[in-house]
Amino acid sequence: RLLTSRRAPREEPVAPFPFLCKHRVLLSFCRYYFPCQRWLAVEEDDGQIARELVPVDEAFVKKDSENNGQSPATLGLEQKAKSTTYTVKVKTGDKKNAGTDANVFIILYGSKDDTGIVSLKASKINKNKFERGKVDEFTVESVDIGDLKKIKIGHDNKGNSTGWFLEWVEIDAPSLGQCLKFPCGRWLDKSEDDGAIERIIFPAELQTVEYIPFVPYEITVYTSDIFGAGTDADVFIVLYGSDGSCTQQKSLCLNKREQRMYFERNSVNQFIVELEDVGDIIEKIRIGHKGGGLNSGWHLDRVTIRRLLPNGK
């Protein structure tokens, strides 16, 4: 997810080629440098909108010579690196009047801490959320709360139609390597069931899916300083390891608003993205966009990537 954006400062070489860092403990100091300096545009260059890039023999990192301290963007990036991202899916039951117009919230409880109250405001799937028979998806970011133990979900009972029949909640925690299902199958309605409008739910152990935990990567994208270099398209990336492993294709922007805000001409956009672990060596990347829109053409200067250790190091 995007954490900071700024105009490109001058570049200074700072680190040796990352392939020389053979021990995991050194990975936080290894920055992979992927030059591109080509168009990703249907009407420019060779017409390709995605390219495979391999790292060169020397890594570069950007340093703002006018700001030797920690900027708010830098502090925000460090905080993001220490946080965990959860994908929360909520299924509204397929019953008469099951949907709600009330404001829904959730609290995630872990073995170390809890998230506090998180409002589920913007569904990534549906414009009108919590409608009958629909599944809505939300992103929740939090500091490390440990292993997920239970959730509390409810609403404020405000609006024209407040009663809600909640079928289930599913929470995917890539950093934990777990996808947990929290079955409910009850009303959150003052005039139905027991009248409660919030419920504590525990995961169904038999429905828990475990997989290899994701790891955080710091991805910095440099857009060129030439006319028309910026793009409003949906930019994505795939990482490839030396053992044939690769990540899923991952969009760097969460929504269209971010697509319009970032990847401007001569800009630097930095992200912390949780992806599948491709091992100690990143052999190549595939970066591109999905086209569409009035300003989809993009001139990419370069990409730098480093894998982060626990606690954002």
PDB file of C-alpha atoms in Angstrom:
ATOM      1  CA  ARG A   1       0.000   0.000   0.000  1.00  0.00           C
ATOM      2  CA  LEU A   2       1.238   3.480  -0.830  1.00  0.00           C
ATOM      3  CA  LEU A   3       2.851   5.307   2.046  1.00  0.00           C
ATOM      4  CA  THR A   4       4.670   8.297   0.641  1.00  0.00           C
ATOM      5  CA  SER A   5       5.108  10.266  -2.543  1.00  0.00           C
ATOM      6  CA  ARG A   6       7.532  13.043  -3.435  1.00  0.00           C
ATOM      7  CA  ARG A   7       9.460  14.627  -6.265  1.00  0.00           C
ATOM      8  CA  ALA A   8      12.552  12.680  -7.245  1.00  0.00           C
ATOM      9  CA  PRO A   9      15.696  13.936  -5.471  1.00  0.00           C
ATOM     10  CA  ARG A  10      19.244  13.333  -6.687  1.00  0.00           C
ATOM     11  CA  GLU A  11      20.542   9.772  -6.522  1.00  0.00           C
ATOM     12  CA  GLU A  12      23.520   8.446  -4.535  1.00  0.00           C
ATOM     13  CA  PRO A  13      24.960   4.920  -4.695  1.00  0.00           C
ATOM     14  CA  VAL A  14      24.813   3.350  -1.263  1.00  0.00           C
ATOM     15  CA  ALA A  15      24.911  -0.433  -1.331  1.00  0.00           C
ATOM     16  CA  PRO A  16      26.552  -3.371  -3.091  1.00  0.00           C
ATOM     17  CA  PHE A  17      24.677  -5.684  -5.444  1.00  0.00           C
ATOM     18  CA  PRO A  18      22.102  -7.509  -3.343  1.00  0.00           C
ATOM     19  CA  PHE A  19      22.978 -10.957  -4.635  1.00  0.00           C
ATOM     20  CA  LEU A  20      26.063 -10.761  -2.397  1.00  0.00           C
ATOM     21  CA  CYS A  21      23.843 -10.747   0.696  1.00  0.00           C
ATOM     22  CA  LYS A  22      23.433 -14.461   1.257  1.00  0.00           C
ATOM     23  CA  HIS A  23      22.144 -14.465   4.818  1.00  0.00           C
ATOM     24  CA  ARG A  24      18.589 -13.521   5.694  1.00  0.00           C
ATOM     25  CA  VAL A  25      19.733 -11.242   8.507  1.00  0.00           C
ATOM     26  CA  LEU A  26      21.405  -8.968   5.944  1.00  0.00           C
ATOM     27  CA  LEU A  27      18.424  -8.571   3.670  1.00  0.00           C
ATOM     28  CA  SER A  28      17.270  -5.290   5.178  1.00  0.00           C
ATOM     29  CA  PHE A  29      20.483  -3.704   3.809  1.00  0.00           C
ATOM     30  CA  CYS A  30      20.074  -5.108   0.281  1.00  0.00           C
ATOM     31  CA  ARG A  31      18.263  -2.929  -2.193  1.00  0.00           C
ATOM     32  CA  TYR A  32      17.507  -4.401  -5.620  1.00  0.00           C
ATOM     33  CA  TYR A  33      17.751  -1.895  -8.454  1.00  0.00           C
ATOM     34  CA  PHE A  34      15.651  -2.534 -11.585  1.00  0.00           C
ATOM     35  CA  PRO A  35      16.215   0.043 -14.351  1.00  0.00           C
ATOM     36  CA  CYS A  36      13.590   0.444 -17.053  1.00  0.00           C
ATOM     37  CA  GLN A  37      13.680   3.873 -18.748  1.00  0.00           C
ATOM     38  CA  ARG A  38      11.039   2.864 -21.279  1.00  0.00           C
ATOM     39  CA  TRP A  39       7.410   3.497 -22.078  1.00  0.00           C
ATOM     40  CA  LEU A  40       4.651   1.203 -20.914  1.00  0.00           C
ATOM     41  CA  ALA A  41       2.106   2.503 -23.380  1.00  0.00           C
ATOM     42  CA  VAL A  42       0.131   1.103 -26.289  1.00  0.00           C
ATOM     43  CA  GLU A  43       0.993   4.063 -28.537  1.00  0.00           C
ATOM     44  CA  GLU A  44       4.683   4.407 -27.587  1.00  0.00           C
ATOM     45  CA  ASP A  45       7.872   2.322 -27.958  1.00  0.00           C
ATOM     46  CA  ASP A  46       6.906  -1.309 -28.744  1.00  0.00           C
ATOM     47  CA  GLY A  47       3.343  -0.939 -27.452  1.00  0.00           C
ATOM     48  CA  GLN A  48       3.833  -3.115 -24.357  1.00  0.00           C
ATOM     49  CA  ILE A  49       2.175  -2.108 -21.080  1.00  0.00           C
ATOM     50  CA  ALA A  50       4.069  -4.588 -18.890  1.00  0.00           C
ATOM     51  CA  ARG A  51       7.781  -5.390 -18.738  1.00  0.00           C
ATOM     52  CA  GLU A  52      10.065  -7.896 -17.065  1.00  0.00           C
ATOM     53  CA  LEU A  53      13.064  -6.265 -15.399  1.00  0.00           C
ATOM     54  CA  VAL A  54      16.207  -7.835 -13.956  1.00  0.00           C
ATOM     55  CA  PRO A  55      18.461  -6.241 -11.320  1.00  0.00           C
ATOM     56  CA  VAL A  56      21.766  -4.626 -12.277  1.00  0.00           C
ATOM     57  CA  ASP A  57      25.125  -4.878 -10.544  1.00  0.00           C
ATOM     58  CA  GLU A  58      24.774  -1.789  -8.386  1.00  0.00           C
ATOM     59  CA  ALA A  59      21.926  -0.682  -6.130  1.00  0.00           C
ATOM     60  CA  PHE A  60      20.874   2.907  -5.639  1.00  0.00           C
ATOM     61  CA  VAL A  61      18.749   4.538  -2.975  1.00  0.00           C
ATOM     62  CA  LYS A  62      17.196   7.984  -2.893  1.00  0.00           C
ATOM     63  CA  LYS A  63      18.163  10.468  -0.238  1.00  0.00           C
ATOM     64  CA  ASP A  64      16.710  13.936   0.102  1.00  0.00           C
ATOM     65  CA  SER A  65      19.687  16.208   0.700  1.00  0.00           C
ATOM     66  CA  GLU A  66      17.440  18.975   1.966  1.00  0.00           C
ATOM     67  CA  ASN A  67      15.925  16.895   4.761  1.00  0.00           C
ATOM     68  CA  ASN A  68      18.320  15.056   7.044  1.00  0.00           C
ATOM     69  CA  GLY A  69      15.671  14.320   9.653  1.00  0.00           C
ATOM     70  CA  GLN A  70      12.640  12.048   9.585  1.00  0.00           C
ATOM     71  CA  SER A  71       9.753  13.540   7.665  1.00  0.00           C
ATOM     72  CA  PRO A  72       6.137  12.716   8.527  1.00  0.00           C
ATOM     73  CA  ALA A  73       6.044  10.533   5.380  1.00  0.00           C
ATOM     74  CA  THR A  74       9.117   8.611   6.555  1.00  0.00           C
ATOM     75  CA  LEU A  75       7.619   8.098   9.991  1.00  0.00           C
ATOM     76  CA  GLY A  76       4.378   6.928   8.396  1.00  0.00           C
ATOM     77  CA  LEU A  77       6.292   4.456   6.259  1.00  0.00           C
ATOM     78  CA  GLU A  78       8.060   3.036   9.303  1.00  0.00           C
ATOM     79  CA  GLN A  79       4.726   2.691  11.101  1.00  0.00           C
ATOM     80  CA  LYS A  80       3.257   0.879   8.101  1.00  0.00           C
ATOM     81  CA  ALA A  81       6.224  -1.511   8.046  1.00  0.00           C
ATOM     82  CA  LYS A  82       5.437  -2.476  11.632  1.00  0.00           C
ATOM     83  CA  SER A  83       1.742  -3.008  10.966  1.00  0.00           C
ATOM     84  CA  THR A  84      -0.318  -5.934   9.699  1.00  0.00           C
ATOM     85  CA  THR A  85      -2.911  -5.770   6.937  1.00  0.00           C
ATOM     86  CA  TYR A  86      -6.075  -7.856   7.207  1.00  0.00           C
ATOM     87  CA  THR A  87      -8.608  -8.492   4.453  1.00  0.00           C
ATOM     88  CA  VAL A  88     -12.066  -8.668   6.032  1.00  0.00           C
ATOM     89  CA  LYS A  89     -14.964 -10.211   4.099  1.00  0.00           C
ATOM     90  CA  VAL A  90     -18.486  -9.908   5.508  1.00  0.00           C
ATOM     91  CA  LYS A  91     -21.450 -11.956   4.253  1.00  0.00           C
ATOM     92  CA  THR A  92     -24.945 -10.614   4.817  1.00  0.00           C
ATOM     93  CA  GLY A  93     -27.591 -13.341   5.022  1.00  0.00           C
ATOM     94  CA  ASP A  94     -30.023 -14.094   2.221  1.00  0.00           C
ATOM     95  CA  LYS A  95     -33.172 -13.362   4.231  1.00  0.00           C
ATOM     96  CA  LYS A  96     -35.921 -10.800   3.991  1.00  0.00           C
ATOM     97  CA  ASN A  97     -34.750  -7.461   5.430  1.00  0.00           C
ATOM     98  CA  ALA A  98     -31.299  -8.959   6.138  1.00  0.00           C
ATOM     99  CA  GLY A  99     -29.413  -5.875   4.912  1.00  0.00           C
ATOM    100  CA  THR A 100     -28.631  -2.845   7.047  1.00  0.00           C
ATOM    101  CA  ASP A 101     -28.090   0.880   6.555  1.00  0.00           C
ATOM    102  CA  ALA A 102     -26.499   1.251   9.995  1.00  0.00           C
ATOM    103  CA  ASN A 103     -22.805   1.977  10.534  1.00  0.00           C
ATOM    104  CA  VAL A 104     -21.002  -1.337  11.053  1.00  0.00           C
ATOM    105  CA  PHE A 105     -17.827  -1.713  13.109  1.00  0.00           C
ATOM    106  CA  ILE A 106     -15.439  -4.526  13.980  1.00  0.00           C
ATOM    107  CA  ILE A 107     -12.789  -5.203  16.628  1.00  0.00           C
ATOM    108  CA  LEU A 108     -10.106  -7.844  16.116  1.00  0.00           C
ATOM    109  CA  TYR A 109      -8.727  -9.441  19.280  1.00  0.00           C
ATOM    110  CA  GLY A 110      -5.300 -11.096  19.190  1.00  0.00           C
ATOM    111  CA  SER A 111      -3.012 -12.830  21.647  1.00  0.00           C
ATOM    112  CA  LYS A 112      -1.080  -9.579  22.197  1.00  0.00           C
ATOM    113  CA  ASP A 113      -3.565  -6.748  21.710  1.00  0.00           C
ATOM    114  CA  ASP A 114      -6.696  -5.664  19.848  1.00  0.00           C
ATOM    115  CA  THR A 115      -7.324  -3.261  16.997  1.00  0.00           C
ATOM    116  CA  GLY A 116      -9.836  -1.071  18.773  1.00  0.00           C
ATOM    117  CA  ILE A 117     -13.033  -0.086  16.995  1.00  0.00           C
ATOM    118  CA  VAL A 118     -12.641  -0.081  13.202  1.00  0.00           C
ATOM    119  CA  SER A 119     -15.488   1.304  11.096  1.00  0.00           C
ATOM    120  CA  LEU A 120     -16.246  -0.735   7.965  1.00  0.00           C
ATOM    121  CA  LYS A 121     -16.970   2.199   5.685  1.00  0.00           C
ATOM    122  CA  ALA A 122     -15.831   1.510   2.134  1.00  0.00           C
ATOM    123  CA  SER A 123     -16.506  -1.887   0.593  1.00  0.00           C
ATOM    124  CA  LYS A 124     -14.037  -2.803  -2.155  1.00  0.00           C
ATOM    125  CA  ILE A 125     -16.735  -4.820  -3.954  1.00  0.00           C
ATOM    126  CA  ASN A 126     -20.116  -3.104  -3.579  1.00  0.00           C
ATOM    127  CA  LYS A 127     -21.101   0.561  -3.667  1.00  0.00           C
ATOM    128  CA  ASN A 128     -24.039  -0.182  -1.360  1.00  0.00           C
ATOM    129  CA  LYS A 129     -22.610  -2.329   1.392  1.00  0.00           C
ATOM    130  CA  PHE A 130     -24.301  -4.885   3.662  1.00  0.00           C
ATOM    131  CA  GLU A 131     -27.117  -5.665   1.251  1.00  0.00           C
ATOM    132  CA  ARG A 132     -29.078  -8.937   1.344  1.00  0.00           C
ATOM    133  CA  GLY A 133     -27.056 -11.949   0.163  1.00  0.00           C
ATOM    134  CA  LYS A 134     -23.951  -9.891  -0.665  1.00  0.00           C
ATOM    135  CA  VAL A 135     -20.301 -10.256   0.373  1.00  0.00           C
ATOM    136  CA  ASP A 136     -18.397  -7.055   1.151  1.00  0.00           C
ATOM    137  CA  GLU A 137     -14.628  -6.735   1.428  1.00  0.00           C
ATOM    138  CA  PHE A 138     -12.650  -4.295   3.562  1.00  0.00           C
ATOM    139  CA  THR A 139      -9.011  -3.646   4.420  1.00  0.00           C
ATOM    140  CA  VAL A 140      -8.030  -3.237   8.063  1.00  0.00           C
ATOM    141  CA  GLU A 141      -4.548  -2.140   9.134  1.00  0.00           C
ATOM    142  CA  SER A 142      -3.296  -2.553  12.676  1.00  0.00           C
ATOM    143  CA  VAL A 143      -0.186  -2.898  14.767  1.00  0.00           C
ATOM    144  CA  ASP A 144       0.806  -6.496  15.481  1.00  0.00           C
ATOM    145  CA  ILE A 145      -1.935  -7.983  17.697  1.00  0.00           C
ATOM    146  CA  GLY A 146      -0.556 -11.523  17.583  1.00  0.00           C
ATOM    147  CA  ASP A 147      -2.580 -14.603  16.698  1.00  0.00           C
ATOM    148  CA  LEU A 148      -6.212 -13.751  15.977  1.00  0.00           C
ATOM    149  CA  LYS A 149      -8.470 -15.154  18.723  1.00  0.00           C
ATOM    150  CA  LYS A 150     -11.913 -13.598  18.293  1.00  0.00           C
ATOM    151  CA  ILE A 151     -13.787 -10.626  16.879  1.00  0.00           C
ATOM    152  CA  LYS A 152     -16.568  -8.312  17.958  1.00  0.00           C
ATOM    153  CA  ILE A 153     -18.824  -6.971  15.222  1.00  0.00           C
ATOM    154  CA  GLY A 154     -21.875  -4.767  15.476  1.00  0.00           C
ATOM    155  CA  HIS A 155     -23.553  -1.552  14.376  1.00  0.00           C
ATOM    156  CA  ASP A 156     -24.815   1.754  15.822  1.00  0.00           C
ATOM    157  CA  ASN A 157     -28.529   1.103  15.073  1.00  0.00           C
ATOM    158  CA  LYS A 158     -28.789   4.355  13.099  1.00  0.00           C
ATOM    159  CA  GLY A 159     -30.589   4.754   9.759  1.00  0.00           C
ATOM    160  CA  ASN A 160     -33.879   3.790   8.165  1.00  0.00           C
ATOM    161  CA  SER A 161     -33.263   0.053   8.105  1.00  0.00           C
ATOM    162  CA  THR A 162     -30.938  -0.969  10.926  1.00  0.00           C
ATOM    163  CA  GLY A 163     -31.617  -4.651  11.550  1.00  0.00           C
ATOM    164  CA  TRP A 164     -28.939  -6.925  10.091  1.00  0.00           C
ATOM    165  CA  PHE A 165     -28.602 -10.668   9.582  1.00  0.00           C
ATOM    166  CA  LEU A 166     -24.895 -11.518   9.589  1.00  0.00           C
ATOM    167  CA  GLU A 167     -24.014 -14.849   7.987  1.00  0.00           C
ATOM    168  CA  TRP A 168     -20.256 -14.909   8.530  1.00  0.00           C
ATOM    169  CA  VAL A 169     -17.015 -12.951   8.638  1.00  0.00           C
ATOM    170  CA  GLU A 170     -13.811 -14.145   6.975  1.00  0.00           C
ATOM    171  CA  ILE A 171     -10.451 -12.611   7.864  1.00  0.00           C
ATOM    172  CA  ASP A 172      -7.322 -13.200   5.803  1.00  0.00           C
ATOM    173  CA  ALA A 173      -4.060 -12.349   7.594  1.00  0.00           C
ATOM    174  CA  PRO A 174      -1.206 -12.814   5.078  1.00  0.00           C
ATOM    175  CA  SER A 175       1.524 -12.015   7.619  1.00  0.00           C
ATOM    176  CA  LEU A 176       0.212 -14.865   9.798  1.00  0.00           C
ATOM    177  CA  GLY A 177      -0.418 -17.228   6.904  1.00  0.00           C
ATOM    178  CA  GLN A 178      -4.016 -17.774   8.005  1.00  0.00           C
ATOM    179  CA  CYS A 179      -7.509 -17.259   6.660  1.00  0.00           C
ATOM    180  CA  LEU A 180     -10.092 -17.653   9.423  1.00  0.00           C
ATOM    181  CA  LYS A 181     -13.874 -18.011   9.171  1.00  0.00           C
ATOM    182  CA  PHE A 182     -16.106 -16.598  11.929  1.00  0.00           C
ATOM    183  CA  PRO A 183     -19.615 -18.059  11.498  1.00  0.00           C
ATOM    184  CA  CYS A 184     -22.544 -16.125  12.930  1.00  0.00           C
ATOM    185  CA  GLY A 185     -25.925 -16.894  11.300  1.00  0.00           C
ATOM    186  CA  ARG A 186     -27.839 -14.563  13.643  1.00  0.00           C
ATOM    187  CA  TRP A 187     -29.626 -11.230  13.688  1.00  0.00           C
ATOM    188  CA  LEU A 188     -28.052  -8.057  15.004  1.00  0.00           C
ATOM    189  CA  ASP A 189     -31.392  -6.377  15.533  1.00  0.00           C
ATOM    190  CA  LYS A 190     -33.114  -4.971  18.609  1.00  0.00           C
ATOM    191  CA  SER A 191     -36.415  -6.475  17.476  1.00  0.00           C
ATOM    192  CA  GLU A 192     -35.078  -9.931  16.476  1.00  0.00           C
ATOM    193  CA  ASP A 193     -33.358 -12.868  18.190  1.00  0.00           C
ATOM    194  CA  ASP A 194     -32.039 -11.742  21.608  1.00  0.00           C
ATOM    195  CA  GLY A 195     -32.092  -8.032  20.675  1.00  0.00           C
ATOM    196  CA  ALA A 196     -28.303  -7.673  20.560  1.00  0.00           C
ATOM    197  CA  ILE A 197     -26.752  -5.381  17.928  1.00  0.00           C
ATOM    198  CA  GLU A 198     -23.186  -6.568  18.466  1.00  0.00           C
ATOM    199  CA  ARG A 199     -21.729 -10.047  18.861  1.00  0.00           C
ATOM    200  CA  ILE A 200     -18.467 -11.675  19.874  1.00  0.00           C
ATOM    201  CA  ILE A 201     -17.555 -14.490  17.467  1.00  0.00           C
ATOM    202  CA  PHE A 202     -14.813 -17.107  17.641  1.00  0.00           C
ATOM    203  CA  PRO A 203     -13.180 -18.717  14.591  1.00  0.00           C
ATOM    204  CA  ALA A 204     -14.293 -22.117  13.344  1.00  0.00           C
ATOM    205  CA  GLU A 205     -11.102 -24.163  13.641  1.00  0.00           C
ATOM    206  CA  LEU A 206     -12.116 -26.691  10.993  1.00  0.00           C
ATOM    207  CA  GLN A 207     -12.615 -23.880   8.461  1.00  0.00           C
ATOM    208  CA  THR A 208      -9.245 -22.211   9.089  1.00  0.00           C
ATOM    209  CA  VAL A 209      -6.943 -22.272   6.066  1.00  0.00           C
ATOM    210  CA  GLU A 210      -3.210 -22.061   6.690  1.00  0.00           C
ATOM    211  CA  TYR A 211      -0.530 -21.159   4.160  1.00  0.00           C
ATOM    212  CA  ILE A 212       3.020 -19.830   4.077  1.00  0.00           C
ATOM    213  CA  PRO A 213       3.014 -16.371   5.700  1.00  0.00           C
ATOM    214  CA  PHE A 214       3.577 -13.335   3.511  1.00  0.00           C
ATOM    215  CA  VAL A 215       6.508 -10.998   4.109  1.00  0.00           C
ATOM    216  CA  PRO A 216       6.696  -7.206   3.685  1.00  0.00           C
ATOM    217  CA  TYR A 217       8.609  -5.670   0.788  1.00  0.00           C
ATOM    218  CA  GLU A 218       9.460  -2.002   0.412  1.00  0.00           C
ATOM    219  CA  ILE A 219       8.830  -1.076  -3.227  1.00  0.00           C
ATOM    220  CA  THR A 220       9.873   2.326  -4.564  1.00  0.00           C
ATOM    221  CA  VAL A 221       8.738   3.364  -8.039  1.00  0.00           C
ATOM    222  CA  TYR A 222      10.356   6.235  -9.962  1.00  0.00           C
ATOM    223  CA  THR A 223       8.371   7.814 -12.801  1.00  0.00           C
ATOM    224  CA  SER A 224      10.480   9.524 -15.472  1.00  0.00           C
ATOM    225  CA  ASP A 225      10.819  13.278 -15.945  1.00  0.00           C
ATOM    226  CA  ILE A 226       9.610  13.534 -19.531  1.00  0.00           C
ATOM    227  CA  PHE A 227       6.428  14.911 -21.063  1.00  0.00           C
ATOM    228  CA  GLY A 228       3.402  12.660 -20.491  1.00  0.00           C
ATOM    229  CA  ALA A 229       5.334  10.241 -18.270  1.00  0.00           C
ATOM    230  CA  GLY A 230       2.653   9.966 -15.561  1.00  0.00           C
ATOM    231  CA  THR A 231      -0.206   7.465 -15.540  1.00  0.00           C
ATOM    232  CA  ASP A 232      -3.641   7.099 -13.951  1.00  0.00           C
ATOM    233  CA  ALA A 233      -3.778   3.365 -14.739  1.00  0.00           C
ATOM    234  CA  ASP A 234      -3.807   0.502 -12.233  1.00  0.00           C
ATOM    235  CA  VAL A 235      -0.109  -0.333 -11.743  1.00  0.00           C
ATOM    236  CA  PHE A 236       0.773  -3.883 -10.652  1.00  0.00           C
ATOM    237  CA  ILE A 237       3.896  -5.878  -9.824  1.00  0.00           C
ATOM    238  CA  VAL A 238       5.007  -9.535  -9.627  1.00  0.00           C
ATOM    239  CA  LEU A 239       8.223 -10.692  -7.916  1.00  0.00           C
ATOM    240  CA  TYR A 240      10.144 -13.792  -9.034  1.00  0.00           C
ATOM    241  CA  GLY A 241      12.593 -15.754  -6.868  1.00  0.00           C
ATOM    242  CA  SER A 242      15.613 -17.760  -7.962  1.00  0.00           C
ATOM    243  CA  ASP A 243      13.920 -21.084  -7.169  1.00  0.00           C
ATOM    244  CA  GLY A 244      11.086 -20.537  -9.634  1.00  0.00           C
ATOM    245  CA  SER A 245       8.699 -19.120  -7.036  1.00  0.00           C
ATOM    246  CA  CYS A 246       6.707 -15.968  -7.695  1.00  0.00           C
ATOM    247  CA  THR A 247       4.139 -13.763  -6.025  1.00  0.00           C
ATOM    248  CA  GLN A 248       0.614 -13.140  -7.139  1.00  0.00           C
ATOM    249  CA  GLN A 249       0.039 -10.066  -9.296  1.00  0.00           C
ATOM    250  CA  LYS A 250      -0.447  -7.211  -6.839  1.00  0.00           C
ATOM    251  CA  SER A 251      -1.891  -3.764  -7.535  1.00  0.00           C
ATOM    252  CA  LEU A 252       0.099  -1.018  -5.829  1.00  0.00           C
ATOM    253  CA  CYS A 253      -2.873   1.325  -5.414  1.00  0.00           C
ATOM    254  CA  LEU A 254      -5.894   0.429  -3.316  1.00  0.00           C
ATOM    255  CA  ASN A 255      -8.431   2.438  -5.302  1.00  0.00           C
ATOM    256  CA  LYS A 256      -8.947   4.804  -8.248  1.00  0.00           C
ATOM    257  CA  ARG A 257      -8.339   7.864  -6.087  1.00  0.00           C
ATOM    258  CA  GLU A 258      -4.799   6.673  -5.380  1.00  0.00           C
ATOM    259  CA  GLN A 259      -4.320   5.868  -9.070  1.00  0.00           C
ATOM    260  CA  ARG A 260      -5.090   9.515  -9.879  1.00  0.00           C
ATOM    261  CA  MET A 261      -2.815  10.828  -7.129  1.00  0.00           C
ATOM    262  CA  TYR A 262       0.343   8.836  -7.769  1.00  0.00           C
ATOM    263  CA  PHE A 263       2.759   7.908 -10.563  1.00  0.00           C
ATOM    264  CA  GLU A 264       2.927  11.527 -11.689  1.00  0.00           C
ATOM    265  CA  ARG A 265       5.774  12.849 -13.826  1.00  0.00           C
ATOM    266  CA  ASN A 266       9.122  12.937 -11.929  1.00  0.00           C
ATOM    267  CA  SER A 267       7.574  11.473  -8.784  1.00  0.00           C
ATOM    268  CA  VAL A 268       8.778   8.866  -6.305  1.00  0.00           C
ATOM    269  CA  ASN A 269       6.114   6.570  -4.821  1.00  0.00           C
ATOM    270  CA  GLN A 270       6.986   4.216  -1.993  1.00  0.00           C
ATOM    271  CA  PHE A 271       4.911   1.262  -0.839  1.00  0.00           C
ATOM    272  CA  ILE A 272       5.030  -1.412   1.834  1.00  0.00           C
ATOM    273  CA  VAL A 273       3.413  -4.494   0.266  1.00  0.00           C
ATOM    274  CA  GLU A 274       2.842  -7.893   1.859  1.00  0.00           C
ATOM    275  CA  LEU A 275       3.588 -10.610  -0.693  1.00  0.00           C
ATOM    276  CA  GLU A 276       4.465 -14.285  -0.863  1.00  0.00           C
ATOM    277  CA  ASP A 277       8.037 -15.023   0.231  1.00  0.00           C
ATOM    278  CA  VAL A 278      10.143 -15.614  -2.894  1.00  0.00           C
ATOM    279  CA  GLY A 279      13.311 -16.321  -0.918  1.00  0.00           C
ATOM    280  CA  ASP A 280      16.576 -14.519  -0.349  1.00  0.00           C
ATOM    281  CA  ILE A 281      17.109 -13.551  -3.992  1.00  0.00           C
ATOM    282  CA  ILE A 282      14.753 -11.620  -6.276  1.00  0.00           C
ATOM    283  CA  GLU A 283      15.707 -12.747  -9.771  1.00  0.00           C
ATOM    284  CA  LYS A 284      13.384 -10.475 -11.724  1.00  0.00           C
ATOM    285  CA  ILE A 285      10.150  -8.525 -11.525  1.00  0.00           C
ATOM    286  CA  ARG A 286       7.230  -7.956 -13.839  1.00  0.00           C
ATOM    287  CA  ILE A 287       5.691  -4.509 -13.601  1.00  0.00           C
ATOM    288  CA  GLY A 288       2.970  -2.949 -15.702  1.00  0.00           C
ATOM    289  CA  HIS A 289      -0.524  -1.550 -15.726  1.00  0.00           C
ATOM    290  CA  LYS A 290      -3.952  -2.617 -16.896  1.00  0.00           C
ATOM    291  CA  GLY A 291      -4.475   0.206 -19.398  1.00  0.00           C
ATOM    292  CA  GLY A 292      -7.757   2.029 -19.766  1.00  0.00           C
ATOM    293  CA  GLY A 293      -8.559   5.659 -19.062  1.00  0.00           C
ATOM    294  CA  LEU A 294      -7.389   8.825 -20.768  1.00  0.00           C
ATOM    295  CA  ASN A 295      -3.881   8.901 -19.312  1.00  0.00           C
ATOM    296  CA  SER A 296      -2.767   5.277 -19.102  1.00  0.00           C
ATOM    297  CA  GLY A 297       0.586   5.578 -20.897  1.00  0.00           C
ATOM    298  CA  TRP A 298       3.517   5.529 -18.447  1.00  0.00           C
ATOM    299  CA  HIS A 299       7.264   6.097 -18.719  1.00  0.00           C
ATOM    300  CA  LEU A 300       8.925   4.147 -15.921  1.00  0.00           C
ATOM    301  CA  ASP A 301      12.442   5.138 -14.947  1.00  0.00           C
ATOM    302  CA  ARG A 302      13.263   2.448 -12.372  1.00  0.00           C
ATOM    303  CA  VAL A 303      12.101   0.391  -9.407  1.00  0.00           C
ATOM    304  CA  THR A 304      13.957  -0.404  -6.192  1.00  0.00           C
ATOM    305  CA  ILE A 305      12.914  -3.207  -3.845  1.00  0.00           C
ATOM    306  CA  ARG A 306      14.094  -4.456  -0.487  1.00  0.00           C
ATOM    307  CA  ARG A 307      12.682  -7.133   1.709  1.00  0.00           C
ATOM    308  CA  LEU A 308      11.970  -5.995   5.252  1.00  0.00           C
ATOM    309  CA  LEU A 309      12.761  -7.881   8.415  1.00  0.00           C
ATOM    310  CA  PRO A 310      10.413  -8.050  11.443  1.00  0.00           C
ATOM    311  CA  ASN A 311       9.640  -4.694  13.083  1.00  0.00           C
ATOM    312  CA  GLY A 312      10.117  -2.910   9.766  1.00  0.00           C
ATOM    313  CA  LYS A 313      13.937  -3.088   9.742  1.00  0.00           C
TER     314      LYS A 313
END
